[in-house]
Amino acid sequence: MSRPDLLARLAAAQADRAQAALLRRLRTVDAVDGTDIVVAGRRLTGFASNDYLGLAGHPELVEALATAARRWGVGAGAAHLLGGHREEHAALEEALARWTGRARALLFSTGYMANLGVLQAVLARGDLCVQDKLNHACLIDGAHLAGAVLRRYPHADVAAAQRQLDTAPAAPALVASDGVFSMDGDVAPLPALADLCRTHGASLMIDDAHGLGVLGPEGAGSLAEAGLDEAAAPILMATLGKALGVAGAFVAGPAALIEGLVQFARPHVYTTAMPPALAAATRVAVRLAREESWRRQHLAALIAQFRLGAAQRGLALAASRTPIQPVLVGASDAALAAAQALEAAGFFVPAIRPPTVPAGSARLRVTLSAAHRQSDVERLLDALARVLR
Ligand SMILES: *Cc1c(COP(=O)(O)O)cnc(C)c1O
């Protein structure tokens, strides 16, 4: 018997992807200047980053990082439970809990790990996990990891979610949804999901990676905007690498949730704590995100400008009021060609293709930032109209 070779199979899968215009390519960015990036020796205006408030390069964050690194060193050196949990982490957790109006918060090294950790800790084998079809990959992976029965409802279809809950009325159940959908930019039907959970005895988990800093009073996120407190939505997860411009993630909610995660969330227990200096920089980001509302105002103006300009030019946009403004193309090869043409014109806008998005819905994922100028957006609109004509 000859055993198939794993790496040969991987290479064959890669060849299939290339055939279908689905191959991914790692690009190295040589320099960053505000929203501009230098790739392959060319300066491009970037519309790809999730740095929605323009904080990633902020001098105060850089200074806080450097100062804290001098005090704490670079690495935490250990897991949180084994001496890696520093004053900087505790202070950041308090600041995040206060901002989001939750009792407690717990840091994770990445959003991906936070979602795996929550789902694996709260769900037992055979429990029901009901999720939006367009949820982020790590929510799906977390449900698989937990051994839960995963049911995925058509995007934003709360009636379908209810039918899925009704299939197992006695099983412990979690309903999980992105707050803002990462590839479409629309906001989940949060009040309806909260009602559904209340009437069906399920717990609600919201991944607000793209809502925190952007939506709600002081940027406290999509749940704050919808007026849903900890009782209505007990599990809030959000990332620190998007609007806050740093890296990492947190889960916020009642003390019982956080205590349970400290015990049982394996991606929290068995991993090195985030560098304390990152926590210090993030605390500055939280303060700026809360206080400097002009960032959200400018961003909102750019979003309105982009949508109006796109409509005037006949571009197909998704129904999004957030900084994620996908321009729908359809075929993967066409989306790729459009991204390449935009790059030739001086813009970095990624083509997003299956399996990241459903088949036939390839798109240019334009993201806007408070660091963009109106003139950047105007130039992009003209280039999009030329390229997609
Ligand atoms: C980016 C993202 C994550 C993962 O967060 P990282 O910190 O980048 O690992 C999780 N959920 C959603 C919705 C995201 O957009």
XYZ file of C-alpha atoms and ligand atoms in Angstrom:
404
model
C 0.000 0.000 0.000
C 1.297 3.428 -0.771
C 0.251 6.157 1.604
C -0.760 9.518 0.063
C 1.773 12.252 0.755
C 0.337 15.111 2.806
C 2.485 17.853 1.319
C 1.782 16.669 -2.230
C -1.925 16.872 -1.463
C -1.467 20.370 -0.080
C 0.349 21.402 -3.248
C -2.466 19.985 -5.368
C -5.065 21.952 -3.374
C -2.991 25.056 -3.944
C -2.904 24.408 -7.681
C -6.713 24.095 -7.658
C -6.978 27.460 -5.947
C -4.690 29.105 -8.474
C -6.837 27.647 -11.289
C -9.953 29.244 -9.773
C -8.326 32.688 -9.284
C -8.473 32.042 -5.540
C -4.794 31.908 -4.678
C -3.757 34.187 -1.795
C -0.505 36.068 -1.964
C 1.512 37.425 0.956
C 2.615 40.975 0.274
C 5.385 42.617 2.236
C 4.816 46.245 3.140
C 8.101 48.150 3.194
C 6.910 51.338 4.883
C 3.800 52.891 6.403
C 2.916 56.571 6.490
C -0.572 57.273 7.807
C -2.912 55.443 5.450
C -0.211 55.180 2.757
C 1.846 52.028 2.401
C 4.878 51.262 0.259
C 4.681 47.904 -1.518
C 7.221 46.716 -4.116
C 8.750 50.173 -4.199
C 5.427 51.920 -4.951
C 3.526 54.230 -2.627
C -0.153 53.264 -2.435
C -3.070 54.860 -0.628
C -4.385 52.067 1.567
C -8.100 51.306 1.899
C -7.563 47.910 3.496
C -6.723 48.465 7.134
C -9.050 48.034 10.114
C -7.360 50.967 11.854
C -10.683 52.813 11.677
C -9.803 55.630 14.059
C -6.264 56.151 12.783
C -4.715 55.220 16.137
C -2.220 52.523 15.053
C 0.569 55.027 14.435
C -0.466 57.612 17.022
C 2.601 59.139 18.758
C 0.998 58.854 22.208
C 0.495 55.110 21.734
C 4.044 54.698 20.473
C 5.352 56.634 23.466
C 3.259 54.607 25.936
C 4.538 51.394 24.379
C 8.173 52.493 24.601
C 7.857 53.797 28.158
C 6.144 50.645 29.385
C 8.684 48.432 27.613
C 11.454 50.219 29.510
C 9.664 49.450 32.761
C 8.337 45.946 32.095
C 10.589 44.639 29.345
C 9.230 43.297 26.074
C 7.647 39.951 26.867
C 5.384 39.029 29.782
C 7.488 35.913 30.153
C 4.687 33.653 31.349
C 1.010 32.844 31.091
C -1.416 35.076 33.027
C -1.927 32.438 35.721
C 1.795 31.830 36.151
C 3.100 35.296 36.908
C 2.555 36.921 33.497
C -0.439 39.007 34.634
C 0.911 42.506 35.302
C -0.560 45.707 36.648
C -0.821 46.948 33.033
C -3.111 44.038 32.136
C -5.290 44.551 35.186
C -5.596 48.290 34.506
C -6.534 47.661 30.873
C -9.141 45.068 31.841
C -10.709 47.571 34.210
C -10.724 50.283 31.565
C -12.352 47.964 29.006
C -15.031 46.817 31.465
C -15.851 50.425 32.363
C -15.990 51.501 28.709
C -18.311 48.687 27.637
C -20.466 48.867 30.763
C -19.666 45.323 31.852
C -18.725 44.070 35.324
C -15.418 42.525 34.285
C -13.166 41.966 31.308
C -10.456 39.438 30.485
C -7.625 39.866 27.982
C -6.698 37.380 25.285
C -3.719 37.508 22.953
C -5.866 37.594 19.800
C -9.519 37.722 18.868
C -9.226 34.330 17.292
C -8.094 32.863 20.599
C -10.733 34.755 22.565
C -13.539 33.258 20.501
C -12.080 29.762 20.673
C -11.671 30.221 24.428
C -15.198 31.421 25.117
C -16.965 28.818 23.031
C -14.835 25.960 24.299
C -15.346 27.100 27.912
C -19.090 27.780 27.912
C -20.299 25.045 25.552
C -20.235 21.346 26.335
C -20.377 18.535 23.778
C -23.898 18.279 22.353
C -24.996 21.803 23.359
C -26.661 23.898 20.676
C -24.733 26.751 19.073
C -26.754 28.913 16.702
C -24.754 31.254 14.502
C -25.186 33.689 11.634
C -23.929 32.224 8.333
C -21.595 35.181 7.859
C -19.969 34.995 11.285
C -16.194 35.238 11.487
C -14.299 31.974 10.952
C -13.115 31.765 14.563
C -16.674 31.656 15.928
C -17.377 28.714 13.648
C -14.100 27.032 14.634
C -14.846 27.586 18.332
C -18.182 25.777 18.043
C -16.461 22.847 16.320
C -13.754 22.792 18.972
C -16.397 22.675 21.708
C -18.140 19.732 20.042
C -21.378 21.704 20.007
C -24.189 21.073 17.545
C -23.651 23.994 15.184
C -26.605 25.442 13.280
C -25.993 28.379 10.964
C -28.932 30.573 10.036
C -29.164 32.630 6.813
C -27.577 36.029 7.341
C -29.462 38.187 9.868
C -32.550 35.931 9.695
C -33.774 35.919 13.298
C -36.863 33.835 12.478
C -34.575 31.127 11.111
C -32.452 31.345 14.261
C -35.615 30.831 16.294
C -36.528 27.710 14.303
C -33.035 26.362 14.950
C -33.394 26.982 18.694
C -36.779 25.251 18.591
C -35.194 22.063 17.192
C -33.679 21.410 20.635
C -35.769 23.277 23.222
C -34.156 21.510 26.183
C -30.493 21.817 25.174
C -28.273 24.533 26.654
C -27.937 27.042 23.812
C -25.716 29.893 22.750
C -26.585 32.321 19.965
C -23.446 33.947 18.553
C -23.176 36.737 16.020
C -20.737 39.310 14.770
C -21.900 42.777 15.874
C -20.655 44.291 12.613
C -20.021 41.762 9.843
C -16.404 41.857 8.796
C -16.816 41.409 5.045
C -20.179 43.144 4.586
C -20.084 45.952 7.122
C -23.724 45.655 8.173
C -24.826 45.556 11.809
C -26.509 42.448 13.250
C -30.194 42.650 14.311
C -29.059 42.952 17.914
C -32.318 43.825 19.742
C -34.160 40.990 17.959
C -31.387 38.525 18.804
C -31.466 39.633 22.439
C -35.259 39.168 22.534
C -34.945 35.755 20.969
C -32.397 34.683 23.576
C -34.522 36.037 26.407
C -37.671 34.227 25.283
C -35.836 30.977 24.473
C -33.527 30.720 27.464
C -30.395 31.008 25.317
C -27.276 33.080 25.991
C -26.204 35.760 23.508
C -22.598 36.279 22.472
C -21.598 39.219 20.287
C -18.233 39.542 18.543
C -17.816 43.298 18.245
C -14.403 43.310 16.562
C -15.568 45.957 14.076
C -18.042 47.832 16.259
C -15.870 48.768 19.225
C -14.486 52.276 18.882
C -16.728 52.980 15.903
C -20.359 52.630 17.016
C -22.260 53.768 20.084
C -21.733 56.512 22.660
C -17.980 57.110 23.153
C -17.442 54.298 20.658
C -18.473 51.694 23.226
C -19.662 49.446 20.406
C -22.702 47.983 18.715
C -24.274 46.677 21.925
C -23.973 50.075 23.586
C -25.509 51.669 20.504
C -28.443 49.249 20.719
C -28.769 49.860 24.475
C -28.156 46.192 25.314
C -26.561 45.716 28.701
C -24.902 42.734 30.279
C -28.234 41.158 31.221
C -29.409 41.229 27.589
C -26.073 40.274 26.022
C -23.930 38.548 28.638
C -20.947 37.695 26.429
C -19.195 40.541 24.630
C -15.967 39.889 22.787
C -14.017 42.557 20.950
C -10.567 42.926 19.465
C -7.874 45.489 20.178
C -6.236 45.253 16.758
C -8.896 47.076 14.785
C -10.248 50.500 15.795
C -7.905 50.589 18.788
C -4.915 50.142 16.515
C -2.972 47.749 18.754
C -3.345 43.926 19.018
C -5.119 41.410 21.195
C -8.695 41.013 22.372
C -10.920 40.823 25.405
C -14.115 39.258 26.638
C -16.387 41.320 28.881
C -19.388 40.312 30.932
C -20.584 39.256 34.361
C -18.038 38.188 36.976
C -19.214 34.570 36.754
C -18.332 34.486 33.063
C -14.891 35.991 33.563
C -14.075 33.740 36.521
C -15.153 30.736 34.457
C -12.929 31.782 31.558
C -9.926 32.172 33.869
C -10.474 28.538 34.907
C -11.566 26.882 31.692
C -10.671 28.932 28.592
C -7.662 26.998 27.322
C -6.429 29.782 24.987
C -6.211 31.975 28.090
C -4.669 29.415 30.424
C -2.112 27.842 28.118
C -0.600 30.837 26.398
C 1.849 33.606 27.161
C 0.229 36.823 28.358
C 0.238 39.724 25.884
C 3.274 41.973 26.340
C 2.501 44.408 29.207
C 3.684 47.323 27.066
C 0.962 46.510 24.537
C -1.571 46.694 27.345
C -0.191 50.100 28.330
C -0.453 51.381 24.747
C -3.963 49.976 24.463
C -5.052 51.868 27.559
C -4.044 55.099 25.817
C -5.954 53.956 22.724
C -9.069 53.374 24.829
C -8.819 56.874 26.276
C -8.356 58.492 22.853
C -11.144 56.402 21.327
C -13.530 57.508 24.063
C -12.525 61.165 24.239
C -11.703 62.152 20.673
C -15.145 61.904 19.150
C -13.936 63.996 16.205
C -12.397 60.768 14.867
C -15.831 59.125 14.666
C -17.365 62.302 13.237
C -14.760 62.572 10.491
C -15.137 58.862 9.760
C -18.913 59.221 9.481
C -18.440 62.100 7.031
C -16.084 59.985 4.911
C -18.553 57.075 4.919
C -21.362 59.374 3.762
C -19.093 60.890 1.095
C -18.072 57.435 -0.151
C -21.629 56.120 -0.340
C -22.967 59.203 -2.092
C -20.079 59.227 -4.556
C -20.453 55.515 -5.246
C -24.172 55.878 -5.895
C -23.509 58.771 -8.285
C -21.024 56.598 -10.172
C -23.305 53.548 -10.273
C -21.091 51.359 -8.095
C -22.738 48.399 -6.320
C -22.331 48.831 -2.567
C -23.522 46.688 0.326
C -26.044 48.070 2.847
C -23.422 49.262 5.322
C -23.190 52.356 7.498
C -19.845 51.355 8.985
C -16.261 51.937 7.758
C -16.436 48.563 5.944
C -17.762 49.462 2.480
C -17.476 46.478 0.148
C -17.871 47.121 -3.576
C -19.522 44.026 -5.000
C -17.972 42.518 -8.110
C -19.150 38.870 -8.248
C -16.598 36.740 -10.086
C -13.298 36.063 -8.345
C -11.148 36.741 -11.420
C -12.920 40.050 -12.030
C -12.416 41.124 -8.402
C -8.751 40.202 -8.614
C -8.312 42.103 -11.884
C -10.021 45.148 -10.368
C -7.724 45.058 -7.325
C -4.703 44.862 -9.623
C -5.938 47.757 -11.742
C -6.497 49.819 -8.586
C -2.978 49.041 -7.471
C -1.646 50.220 -10.832
C -3.579 53.438 -10.175
C -1.966 53.859 -6.724
C -4.495 52.260 -4.341
C -4.289 49.224 -2.118
C -7.754 47.646 -1.937
C -7.896 43.885 -1.428
C -10.102 41.544 -3.435
C -11.991 39.285 -1.024
C -12.884 35.947 -2.571
C -14.393 32.611 -1.506
C -14.138 30.849 0.874
C -13.850 34.078 2.908
C -17.129 35.194 1.280
C -19.868 33.058 -0.339
C -19.295 31.783 -3.904
C -20.109 34.374 -6.569
C -19.857 37.312 -4.147
C -16.214 38.344 -4.579
C -15.734 41.984 -3.752
C -13.338 44.819 -3.195
C -13.293 45.391 0.543
C -12.870 49.128 0.965
C -12.304 50.222 4.535
C -12.274 53.839 5.596
C -10.310 55.420 8.425
C -10.392 58.682 10.315
C -6.849 59.073 8.987
C -8.126 59.406 5.398
C -8.740 62.801 3.852
C -11.786 63.660 1.774
C -9.488 63.994 -1.216
C -8.292 60.380 -0.725
C -11.874 59.162 -0.878
C -12.629 61.269 -3.954
C -9.598 59.892 -5.779
C -10.567 56.334 -4.837
C -14.120 56.828 -6.122
C -12.827 58.053 -9.486
C -10.421 55.133 -9.735
C -13.152 52.622 -8.813
C -15.461 54.039 -11.465
C -12.704 53.774 -14.107
C -11.654 50.267 -13.117
C -15.145 48.762 -12.785
C -16.652 50.390 -15.854
C -10.495 40.201 13.163
C -11.617 39.454 13.740
C -11.403 38.475 14.704
C -10.030 37.996 15.071
O -9.367 38.937 15.810
P -7.759 38.931 15.852
O -7.422 39.702 17.052
O -7.326 39.572 14.574
O -7.358 37.487 15.937
C -12.511 37.898 15.298
N -13.757 38.240 14.936
C -13.991 39.148 13.973
C -15.399 39.484 13.624
C -12.938 39.786 13.346
O -13.159 40.661 12.371
